[in-house]
mmCIF file of C-alpha atoms in Angstrom:
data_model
loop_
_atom_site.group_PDB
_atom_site.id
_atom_site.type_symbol
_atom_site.label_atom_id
_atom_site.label_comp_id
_atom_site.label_asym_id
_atom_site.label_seq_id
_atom_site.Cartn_x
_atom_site.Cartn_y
_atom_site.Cartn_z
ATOM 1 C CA UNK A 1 -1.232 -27.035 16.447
ATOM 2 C CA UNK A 2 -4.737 -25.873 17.317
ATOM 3 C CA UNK A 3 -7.591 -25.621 15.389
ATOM 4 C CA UNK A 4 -7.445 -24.265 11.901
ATOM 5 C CA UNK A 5 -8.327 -21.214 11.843
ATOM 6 C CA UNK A 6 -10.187 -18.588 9.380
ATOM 7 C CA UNK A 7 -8.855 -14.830 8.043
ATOM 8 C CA UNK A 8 -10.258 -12.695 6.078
ATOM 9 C CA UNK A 9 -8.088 -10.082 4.464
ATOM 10 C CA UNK A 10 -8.685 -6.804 2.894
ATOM 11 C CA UNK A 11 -5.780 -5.247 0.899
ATOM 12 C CA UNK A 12 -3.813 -4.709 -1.518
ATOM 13 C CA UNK A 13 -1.998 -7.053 -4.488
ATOM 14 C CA UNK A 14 1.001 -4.703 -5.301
ATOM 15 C CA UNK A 15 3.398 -5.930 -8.254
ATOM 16 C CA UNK A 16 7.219 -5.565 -6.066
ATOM 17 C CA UNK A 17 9.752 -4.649 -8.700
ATOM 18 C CA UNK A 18 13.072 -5.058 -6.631
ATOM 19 C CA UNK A 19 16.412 -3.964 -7.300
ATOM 20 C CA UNK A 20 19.737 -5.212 -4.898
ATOM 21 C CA UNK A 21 22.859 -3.138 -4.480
ATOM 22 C CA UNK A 22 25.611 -3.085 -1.943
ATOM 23 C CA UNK A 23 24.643 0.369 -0.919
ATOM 24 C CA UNK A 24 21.588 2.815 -1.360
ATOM 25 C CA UNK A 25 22.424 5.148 -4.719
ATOM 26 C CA UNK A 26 22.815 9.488 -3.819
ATOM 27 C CA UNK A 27 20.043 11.647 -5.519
ATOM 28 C CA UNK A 28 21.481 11.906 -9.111
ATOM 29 C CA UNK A 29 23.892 9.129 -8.665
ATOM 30 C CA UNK A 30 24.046 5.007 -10.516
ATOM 31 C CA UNK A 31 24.803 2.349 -8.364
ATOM 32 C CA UNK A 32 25.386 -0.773 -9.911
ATOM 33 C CA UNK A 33 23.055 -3.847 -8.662
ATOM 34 C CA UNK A 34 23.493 -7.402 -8.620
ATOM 35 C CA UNK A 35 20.313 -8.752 -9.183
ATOM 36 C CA UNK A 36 16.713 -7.622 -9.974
ATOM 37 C CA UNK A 37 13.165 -9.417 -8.890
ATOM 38 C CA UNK A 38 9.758 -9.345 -10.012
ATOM 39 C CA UNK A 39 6.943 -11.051 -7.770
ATOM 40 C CA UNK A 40 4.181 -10.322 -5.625
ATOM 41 C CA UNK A 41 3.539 -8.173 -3.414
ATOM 42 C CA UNK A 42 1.164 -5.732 -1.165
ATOM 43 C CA UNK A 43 0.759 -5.312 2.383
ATOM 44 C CA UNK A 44 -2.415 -7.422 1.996
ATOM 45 C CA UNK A 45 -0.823 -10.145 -0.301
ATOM 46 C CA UNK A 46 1.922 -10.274 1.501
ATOM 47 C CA UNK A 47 0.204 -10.789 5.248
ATOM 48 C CA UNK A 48 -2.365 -13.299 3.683
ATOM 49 C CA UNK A 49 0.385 -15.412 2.080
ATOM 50 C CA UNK A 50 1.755 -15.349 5.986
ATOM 51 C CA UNK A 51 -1.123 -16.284 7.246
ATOM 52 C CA UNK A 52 -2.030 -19.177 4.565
ATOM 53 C CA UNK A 53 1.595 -20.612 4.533
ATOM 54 C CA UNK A 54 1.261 -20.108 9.080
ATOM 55 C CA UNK A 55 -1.780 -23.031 8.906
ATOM 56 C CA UNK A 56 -4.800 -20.753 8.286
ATOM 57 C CA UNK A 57 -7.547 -20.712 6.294
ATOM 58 C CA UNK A 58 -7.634 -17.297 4.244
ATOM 59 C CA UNK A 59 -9.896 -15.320 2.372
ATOM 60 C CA UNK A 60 -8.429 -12.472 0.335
ATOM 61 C CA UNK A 61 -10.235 -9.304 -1.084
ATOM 62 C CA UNK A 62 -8.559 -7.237 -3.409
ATOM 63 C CA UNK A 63 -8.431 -5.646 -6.618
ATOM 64 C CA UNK A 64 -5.879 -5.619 -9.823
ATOM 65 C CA UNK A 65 -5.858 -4.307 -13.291
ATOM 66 C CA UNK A 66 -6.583 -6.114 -16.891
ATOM 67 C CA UNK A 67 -2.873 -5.659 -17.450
ATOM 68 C CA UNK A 68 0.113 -8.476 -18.087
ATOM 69 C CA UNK A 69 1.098 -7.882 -14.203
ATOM 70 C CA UNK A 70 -2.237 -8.705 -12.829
ATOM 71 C CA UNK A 71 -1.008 -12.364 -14.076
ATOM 72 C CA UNK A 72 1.301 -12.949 -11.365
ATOM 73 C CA UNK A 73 -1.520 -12.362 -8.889
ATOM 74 C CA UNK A 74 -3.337 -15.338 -10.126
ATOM 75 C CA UNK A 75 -0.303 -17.213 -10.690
ATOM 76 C CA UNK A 76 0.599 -16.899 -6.604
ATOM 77 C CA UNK A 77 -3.085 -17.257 -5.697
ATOM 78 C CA UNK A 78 -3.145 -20.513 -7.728
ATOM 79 C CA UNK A 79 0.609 -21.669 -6.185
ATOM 80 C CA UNK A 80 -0.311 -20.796 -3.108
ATOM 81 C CA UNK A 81 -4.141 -22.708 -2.838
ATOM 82 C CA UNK A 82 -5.527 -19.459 -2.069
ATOM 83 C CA UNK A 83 -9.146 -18.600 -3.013
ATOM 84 C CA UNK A 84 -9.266 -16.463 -6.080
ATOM 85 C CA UNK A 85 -13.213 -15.893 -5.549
ATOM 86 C CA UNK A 86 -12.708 -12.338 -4.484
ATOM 87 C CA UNK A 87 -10.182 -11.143 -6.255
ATOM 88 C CA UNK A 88 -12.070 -8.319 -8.664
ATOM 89 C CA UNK A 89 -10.382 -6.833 -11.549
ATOM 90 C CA UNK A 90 -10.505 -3.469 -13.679
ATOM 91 C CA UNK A 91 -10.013 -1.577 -16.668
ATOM 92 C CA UNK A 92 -9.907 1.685 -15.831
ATOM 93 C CA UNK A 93 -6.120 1.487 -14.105
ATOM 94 C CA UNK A 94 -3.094 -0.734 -13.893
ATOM 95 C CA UNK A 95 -2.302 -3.074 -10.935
ATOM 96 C CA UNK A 96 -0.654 -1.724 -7.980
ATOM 97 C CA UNK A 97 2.778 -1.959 -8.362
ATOM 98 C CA UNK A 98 6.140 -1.090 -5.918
ATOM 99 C CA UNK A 99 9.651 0.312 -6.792
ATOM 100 C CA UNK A 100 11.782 -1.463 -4.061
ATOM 101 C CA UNK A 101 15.848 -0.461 -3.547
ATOM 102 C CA UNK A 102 16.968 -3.147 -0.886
ATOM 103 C CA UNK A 103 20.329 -2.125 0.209
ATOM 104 C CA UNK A 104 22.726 -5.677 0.488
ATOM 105 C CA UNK A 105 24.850 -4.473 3.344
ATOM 106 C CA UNK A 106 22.402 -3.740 6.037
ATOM 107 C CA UNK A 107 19.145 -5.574 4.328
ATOM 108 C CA UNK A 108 16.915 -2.286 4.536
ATOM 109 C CA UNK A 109 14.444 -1.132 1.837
ATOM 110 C CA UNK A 110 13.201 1.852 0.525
ATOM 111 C CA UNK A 111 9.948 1.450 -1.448
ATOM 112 C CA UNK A 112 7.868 3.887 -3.941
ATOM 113 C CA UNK A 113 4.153 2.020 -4.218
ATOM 114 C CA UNK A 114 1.526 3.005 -6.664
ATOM 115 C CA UNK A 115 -1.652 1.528 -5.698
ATOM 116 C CA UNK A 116 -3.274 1.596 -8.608
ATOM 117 C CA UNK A 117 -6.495 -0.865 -9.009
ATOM 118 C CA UNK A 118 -6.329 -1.291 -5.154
ATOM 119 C CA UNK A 119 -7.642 2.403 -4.704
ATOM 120 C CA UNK A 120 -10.823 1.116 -6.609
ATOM 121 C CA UNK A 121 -11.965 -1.628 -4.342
ATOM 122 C CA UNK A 122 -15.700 -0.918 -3.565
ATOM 123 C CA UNK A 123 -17.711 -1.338 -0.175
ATOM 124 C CA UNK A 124 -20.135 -3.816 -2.107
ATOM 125 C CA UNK A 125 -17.406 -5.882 -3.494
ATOM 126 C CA UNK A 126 -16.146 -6.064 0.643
ATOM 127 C CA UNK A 127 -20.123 -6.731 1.140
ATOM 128 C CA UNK A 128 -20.065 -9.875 -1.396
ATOM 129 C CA UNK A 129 -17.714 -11.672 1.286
ATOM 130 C CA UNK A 130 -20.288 -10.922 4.334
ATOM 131 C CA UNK A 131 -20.835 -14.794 4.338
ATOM 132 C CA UNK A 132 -16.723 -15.140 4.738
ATOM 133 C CA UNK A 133 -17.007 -12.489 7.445
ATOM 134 C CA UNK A 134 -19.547 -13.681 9.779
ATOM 135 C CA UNK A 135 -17.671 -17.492 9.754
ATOM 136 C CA UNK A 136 -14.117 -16.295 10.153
ATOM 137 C CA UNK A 137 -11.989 -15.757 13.346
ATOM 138 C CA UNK A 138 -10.708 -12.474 12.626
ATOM 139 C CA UNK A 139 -10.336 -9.648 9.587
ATOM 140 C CA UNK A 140 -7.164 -8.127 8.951
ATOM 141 C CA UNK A 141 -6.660 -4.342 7.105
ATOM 142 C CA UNK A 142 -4.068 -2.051 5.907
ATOM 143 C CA UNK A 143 -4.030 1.271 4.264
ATOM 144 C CA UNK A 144 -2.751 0.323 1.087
ATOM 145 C CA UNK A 145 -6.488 0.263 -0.644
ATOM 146 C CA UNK A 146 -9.709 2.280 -0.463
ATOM 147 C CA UNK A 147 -10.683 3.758 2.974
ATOM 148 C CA UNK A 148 -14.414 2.565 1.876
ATOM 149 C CA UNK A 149 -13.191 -0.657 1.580
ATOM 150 C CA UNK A 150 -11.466 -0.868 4.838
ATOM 151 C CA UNK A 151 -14.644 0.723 6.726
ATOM 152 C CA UNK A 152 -16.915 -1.447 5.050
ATOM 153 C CA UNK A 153 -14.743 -4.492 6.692
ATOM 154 C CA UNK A 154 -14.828 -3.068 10.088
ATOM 155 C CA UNK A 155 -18.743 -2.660 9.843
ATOM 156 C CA UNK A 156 -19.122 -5.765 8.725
ATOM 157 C CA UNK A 157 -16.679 -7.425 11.352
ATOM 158 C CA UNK A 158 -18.596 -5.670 14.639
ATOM 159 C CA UNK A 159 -22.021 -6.766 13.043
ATOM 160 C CA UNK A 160 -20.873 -10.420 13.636
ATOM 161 C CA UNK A 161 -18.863 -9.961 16.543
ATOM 162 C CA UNK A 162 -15.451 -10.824 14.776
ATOM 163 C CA UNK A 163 -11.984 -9.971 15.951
ATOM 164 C CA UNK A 164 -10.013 -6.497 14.110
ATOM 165 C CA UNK A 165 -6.270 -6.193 13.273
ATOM 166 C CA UNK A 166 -5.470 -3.138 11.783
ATOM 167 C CA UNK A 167 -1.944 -2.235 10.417
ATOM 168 C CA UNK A 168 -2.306 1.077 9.391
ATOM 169 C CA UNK A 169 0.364 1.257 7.032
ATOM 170 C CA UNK A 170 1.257 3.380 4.542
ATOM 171 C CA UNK A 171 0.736 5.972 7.228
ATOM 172 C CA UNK A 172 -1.881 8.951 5.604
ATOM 173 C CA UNK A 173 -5.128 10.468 6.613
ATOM 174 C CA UNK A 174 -7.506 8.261 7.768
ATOM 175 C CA UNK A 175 -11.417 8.700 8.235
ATOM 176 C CA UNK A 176 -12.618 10.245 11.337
ATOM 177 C CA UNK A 177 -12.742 7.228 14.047
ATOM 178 C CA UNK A 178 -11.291 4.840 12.058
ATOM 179 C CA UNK A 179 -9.607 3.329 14.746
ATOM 180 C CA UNK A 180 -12.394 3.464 17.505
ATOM 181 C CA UNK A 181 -13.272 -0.755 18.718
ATOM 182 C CA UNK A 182 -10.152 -1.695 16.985
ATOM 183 C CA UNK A 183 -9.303 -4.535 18.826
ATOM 184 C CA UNK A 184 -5.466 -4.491 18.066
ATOM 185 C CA UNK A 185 -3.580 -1.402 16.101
ATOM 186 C CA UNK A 186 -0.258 -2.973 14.638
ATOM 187 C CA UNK A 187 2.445 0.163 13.702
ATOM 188 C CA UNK A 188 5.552 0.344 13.000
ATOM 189 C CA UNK A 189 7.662 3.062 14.619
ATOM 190 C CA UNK A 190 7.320 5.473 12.195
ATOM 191 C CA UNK A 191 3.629 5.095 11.886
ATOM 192 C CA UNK A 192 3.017 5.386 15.418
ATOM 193 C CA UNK A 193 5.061 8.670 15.597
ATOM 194 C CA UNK A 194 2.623 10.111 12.707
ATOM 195 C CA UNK A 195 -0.549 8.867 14.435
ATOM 196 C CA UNK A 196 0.032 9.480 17.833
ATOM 197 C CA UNK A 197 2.983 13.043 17.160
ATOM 198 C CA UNK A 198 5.536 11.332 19.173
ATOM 199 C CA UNK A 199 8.497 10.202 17.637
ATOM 200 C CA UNK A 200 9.360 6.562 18.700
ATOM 201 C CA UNK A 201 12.912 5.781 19.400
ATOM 202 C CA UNK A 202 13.165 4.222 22.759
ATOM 203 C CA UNK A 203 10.828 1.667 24.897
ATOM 204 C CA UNK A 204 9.924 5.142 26.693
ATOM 205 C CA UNK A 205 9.024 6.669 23.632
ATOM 206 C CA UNK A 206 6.538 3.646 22.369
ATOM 207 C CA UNK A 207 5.147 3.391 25.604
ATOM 208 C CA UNK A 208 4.131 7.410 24.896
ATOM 209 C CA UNK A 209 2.741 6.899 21.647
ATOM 210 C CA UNK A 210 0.734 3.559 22.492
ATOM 211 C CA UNK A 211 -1.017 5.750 25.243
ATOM 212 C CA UNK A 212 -1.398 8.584 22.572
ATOM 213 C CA UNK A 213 -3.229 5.930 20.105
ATOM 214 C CA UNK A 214 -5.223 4.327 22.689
ATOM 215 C CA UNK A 215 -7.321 7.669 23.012
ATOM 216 C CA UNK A 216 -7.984 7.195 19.231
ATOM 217 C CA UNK A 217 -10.177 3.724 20.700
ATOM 218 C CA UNK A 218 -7.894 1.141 19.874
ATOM 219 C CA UNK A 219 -8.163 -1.120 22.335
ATOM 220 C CA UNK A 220 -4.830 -3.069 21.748
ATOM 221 C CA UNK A 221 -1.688 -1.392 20.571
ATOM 222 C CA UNK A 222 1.265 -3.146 19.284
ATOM 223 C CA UNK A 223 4.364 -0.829 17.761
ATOM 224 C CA UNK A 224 6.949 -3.047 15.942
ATOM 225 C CA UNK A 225 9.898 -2.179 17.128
ATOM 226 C CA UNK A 226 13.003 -3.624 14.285
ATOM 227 C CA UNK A 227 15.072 -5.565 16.219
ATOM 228 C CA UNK A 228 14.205 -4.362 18.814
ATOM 229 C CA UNK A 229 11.384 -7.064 19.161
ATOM 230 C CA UNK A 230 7.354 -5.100 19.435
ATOM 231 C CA UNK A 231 6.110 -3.205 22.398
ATOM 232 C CA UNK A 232 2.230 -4.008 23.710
ATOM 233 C CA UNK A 233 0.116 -2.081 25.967
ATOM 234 C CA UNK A 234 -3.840 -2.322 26.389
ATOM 235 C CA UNK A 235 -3.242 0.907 29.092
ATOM 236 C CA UNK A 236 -2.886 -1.358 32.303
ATOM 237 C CA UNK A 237 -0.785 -4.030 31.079
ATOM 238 C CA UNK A 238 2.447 -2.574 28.918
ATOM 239 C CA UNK A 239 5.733 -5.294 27.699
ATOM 240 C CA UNK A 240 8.417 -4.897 24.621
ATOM 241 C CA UNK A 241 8.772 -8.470 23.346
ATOM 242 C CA UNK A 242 12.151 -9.324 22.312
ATOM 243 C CA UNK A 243 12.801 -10.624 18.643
ATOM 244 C CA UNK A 244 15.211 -12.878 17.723
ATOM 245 C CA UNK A 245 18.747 -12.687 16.634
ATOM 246 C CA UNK A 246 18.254 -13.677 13.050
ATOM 247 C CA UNK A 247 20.619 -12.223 10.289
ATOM 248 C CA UNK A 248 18.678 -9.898 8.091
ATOM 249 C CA UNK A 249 19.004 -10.298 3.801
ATOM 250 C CA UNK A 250 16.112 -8.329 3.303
ATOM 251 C CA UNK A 251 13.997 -6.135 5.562
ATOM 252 C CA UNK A 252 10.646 -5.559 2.722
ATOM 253 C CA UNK A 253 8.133 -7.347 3.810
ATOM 254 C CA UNK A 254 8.950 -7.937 7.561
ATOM 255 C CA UNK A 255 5.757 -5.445 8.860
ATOM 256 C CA UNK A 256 3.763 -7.874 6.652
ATOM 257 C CA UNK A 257 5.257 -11.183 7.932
ATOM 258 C CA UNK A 258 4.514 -9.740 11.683
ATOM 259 C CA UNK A 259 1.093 -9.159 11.495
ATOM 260 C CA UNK A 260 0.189 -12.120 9.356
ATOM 261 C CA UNK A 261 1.523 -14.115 11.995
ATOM 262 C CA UNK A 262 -0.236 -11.847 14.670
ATOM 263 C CA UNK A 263 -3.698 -12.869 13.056
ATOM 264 C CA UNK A 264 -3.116 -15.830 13.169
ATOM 265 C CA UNK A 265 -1.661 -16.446 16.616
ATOM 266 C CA UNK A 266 -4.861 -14.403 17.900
ATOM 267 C CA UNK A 267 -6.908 -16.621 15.977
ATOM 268 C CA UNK A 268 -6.019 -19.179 17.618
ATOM 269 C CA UNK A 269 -6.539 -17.944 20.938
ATOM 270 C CA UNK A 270 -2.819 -17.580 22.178
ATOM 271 C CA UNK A 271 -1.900 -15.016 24.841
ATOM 272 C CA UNK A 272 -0.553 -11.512 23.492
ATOM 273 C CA UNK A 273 2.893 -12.304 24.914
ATOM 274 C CA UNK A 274 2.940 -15.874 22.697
ATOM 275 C CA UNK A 275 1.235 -14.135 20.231
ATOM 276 C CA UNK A 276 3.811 -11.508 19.534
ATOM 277 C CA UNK A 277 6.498 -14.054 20.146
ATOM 278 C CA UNK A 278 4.833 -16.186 17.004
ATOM 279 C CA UNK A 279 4.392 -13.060 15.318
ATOM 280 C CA UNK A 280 8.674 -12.254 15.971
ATOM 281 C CA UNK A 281 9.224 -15.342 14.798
ATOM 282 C CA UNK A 282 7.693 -15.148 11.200
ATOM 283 C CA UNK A 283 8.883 -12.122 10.504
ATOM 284 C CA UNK A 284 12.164 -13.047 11.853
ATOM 285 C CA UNK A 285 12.427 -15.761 9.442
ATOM 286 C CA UNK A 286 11.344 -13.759 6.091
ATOM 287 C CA UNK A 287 14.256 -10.902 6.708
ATOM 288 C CA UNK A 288 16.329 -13.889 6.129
ATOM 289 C CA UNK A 289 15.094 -14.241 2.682
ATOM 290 C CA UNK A 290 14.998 -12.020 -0.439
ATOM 291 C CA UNK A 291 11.285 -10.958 -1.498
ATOM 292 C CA UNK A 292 7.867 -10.404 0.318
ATOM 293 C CA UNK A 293 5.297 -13.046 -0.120
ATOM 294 C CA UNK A 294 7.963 -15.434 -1.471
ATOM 295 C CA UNK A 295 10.174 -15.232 1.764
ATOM 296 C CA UNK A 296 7.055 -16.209 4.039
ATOM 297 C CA UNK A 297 7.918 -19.261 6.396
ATOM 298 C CA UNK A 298 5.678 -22.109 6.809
ATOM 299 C CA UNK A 299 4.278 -23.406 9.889
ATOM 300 C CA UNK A 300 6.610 -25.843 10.686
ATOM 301 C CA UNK A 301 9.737 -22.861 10.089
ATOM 302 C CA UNK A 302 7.846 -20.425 12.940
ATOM 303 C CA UNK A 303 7.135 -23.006 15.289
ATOM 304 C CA UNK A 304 10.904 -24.653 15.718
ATOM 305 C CA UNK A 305 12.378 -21.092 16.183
ATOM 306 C CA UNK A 306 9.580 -20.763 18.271
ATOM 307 C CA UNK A 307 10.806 -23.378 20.674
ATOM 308 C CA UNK A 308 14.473 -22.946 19.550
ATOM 309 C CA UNK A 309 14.641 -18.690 20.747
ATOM 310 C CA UNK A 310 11.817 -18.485 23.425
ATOM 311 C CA UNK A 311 11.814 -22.135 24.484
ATOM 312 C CA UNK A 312 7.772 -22.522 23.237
ATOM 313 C CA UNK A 313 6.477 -25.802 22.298
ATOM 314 C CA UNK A 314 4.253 -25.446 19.467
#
């Protein structure tokens, strides 16, 4: 492995309450499920739990409520040997928490998330981690907490020359040039098609939208693709990475699992090709599991499929 490396992550802790059923329910209509989970969650809990369990340092800044379920933050912080230094709390709302259907047949989700505390992060809270910022390899963001939290990140990240991955997921409004010196811009298919007004469904299509979102000043784009693998292109140089075969249980926190694996293949200074191949990999492995930041894989996991599917020593 090469050197350890250093995140730091801004985003959301999200409470995932998940229900499993053999099929999605109509509108109006009971479907009985087998089995019910309560855990953590967030698209910034769940990518920093990929990058901690993929060999990285990580620093995580987020917010949660004074509530019962702000408990199982700490409780996966502590289980985890993640920092708990900037992990502020409030009064004034609940912690975030997600309504997650995950359909047993095909392993796809559909997911209602109230942000709650996350919405309340503050640009000085971000600020009280400068020290983190300026020592770290690279800072990864979603859009699942405030946008003055995410700016303040990116600010802080060009003032000390620092690598940016952002995953700009939940898809909204964004502020004006959000996504200007961006070094890599990680969406999904559905994301890209609301950012960039092309709807992705082929290679063709992605290739489209990636030149679309590069005139927002990204300078790397990266659409995840399903199983279909992830498509790059920086404008001159343009690939679709395969995935892997794997047998999907439960498609929730795959997105997550991808570009926790991303930061930390960049980190470390791999090419984009390995890098998207590492990131495949570990999300590859945590469809095959049920949960989000339980069903992360460990190093060990990503690099044998690593060198079992593309043929990649680690």
């Amino acid at each position: 492995m090469a050197k350890k490396c250093k995140v730091v992550v801004v985003g959301s802790f999200i409470v995932d309450i998940t229900g499993f059923a053999h099929r999605f329910p109509k509108d109006g209509e009971t479907v009985i499920g087998s089995a019910i989970k309560i855990g953590p969650g967030g698209k910034g809990s769940n990518q920093a739990t990929a990058i901690s369990r993929a060999g990285a340092d990580v620093v995580m800044v987020t917010k949660i409520g004074s509530d019962v379920l702000s408990n199982i933050a700490h409780e996966h912080y502590a289980a985890e040997g993640m920092s708990r230094k900037y992990i502020y709390k409030t009064d004034e709302v609940p912690t975030g928490t997600a309504f997650i259907e995950v359909n047993e047949t095909t392993g796809e989700n559909r997911i209602i998330a109230v942000k709650g505390a996350n919405e309340l992060l503050t640009a000085e809270e971000v600020a009280a981690a400068e020290q983190e910022i300026a020592s770290c390899d690279a800072v990864l963001a979603q859009l699942e907490t405030s946008d003055e939290a995410v700016v303040e990140l990116f600010r802080l990240a060009r003032k000390h020359g620092k690598l940016i991955v952002l995953n700009p997921a939940p898809y909204q409004p964004v502020p004006q040039g959000l996504f200007e010196g961006v070094d890599y811009l990680t969406p999904n298919e559905t994301e890209a098609e609301y950012y960039s007004g092309i709807a992705v469904n082929t290679t063709e299509d992605a290739e489209r939208a990636a030149e679309k979102l590069l005139e927002l000043g990204a300078k790397n784009i990266i659409i995840t693709l399903g199983k279909k693998g992830a498509f790059f292109s920086d404008g001159k140089t343009k690939m679709l990475v395969p995935t892997t075969d794997l047998k999907a249980v439960d498609t929730t926190g795959a997105g997550d699992a991808f570009n926790g694996g991303l930061a930390v293949a960049l980190s470390e200074g791999m090419d984009i090709e390995r890098a998207i191949r590492f990131a495949n990999c570990t999300a590859s492995i945590s469809v095959t599991r049920k949960g989000t930041s339980p069903a992360m894989p460990y190093r060990h996991e990503i690099d044998e499929l690593l060198a079992s599917y593309y043929g990649e020593k680690a």
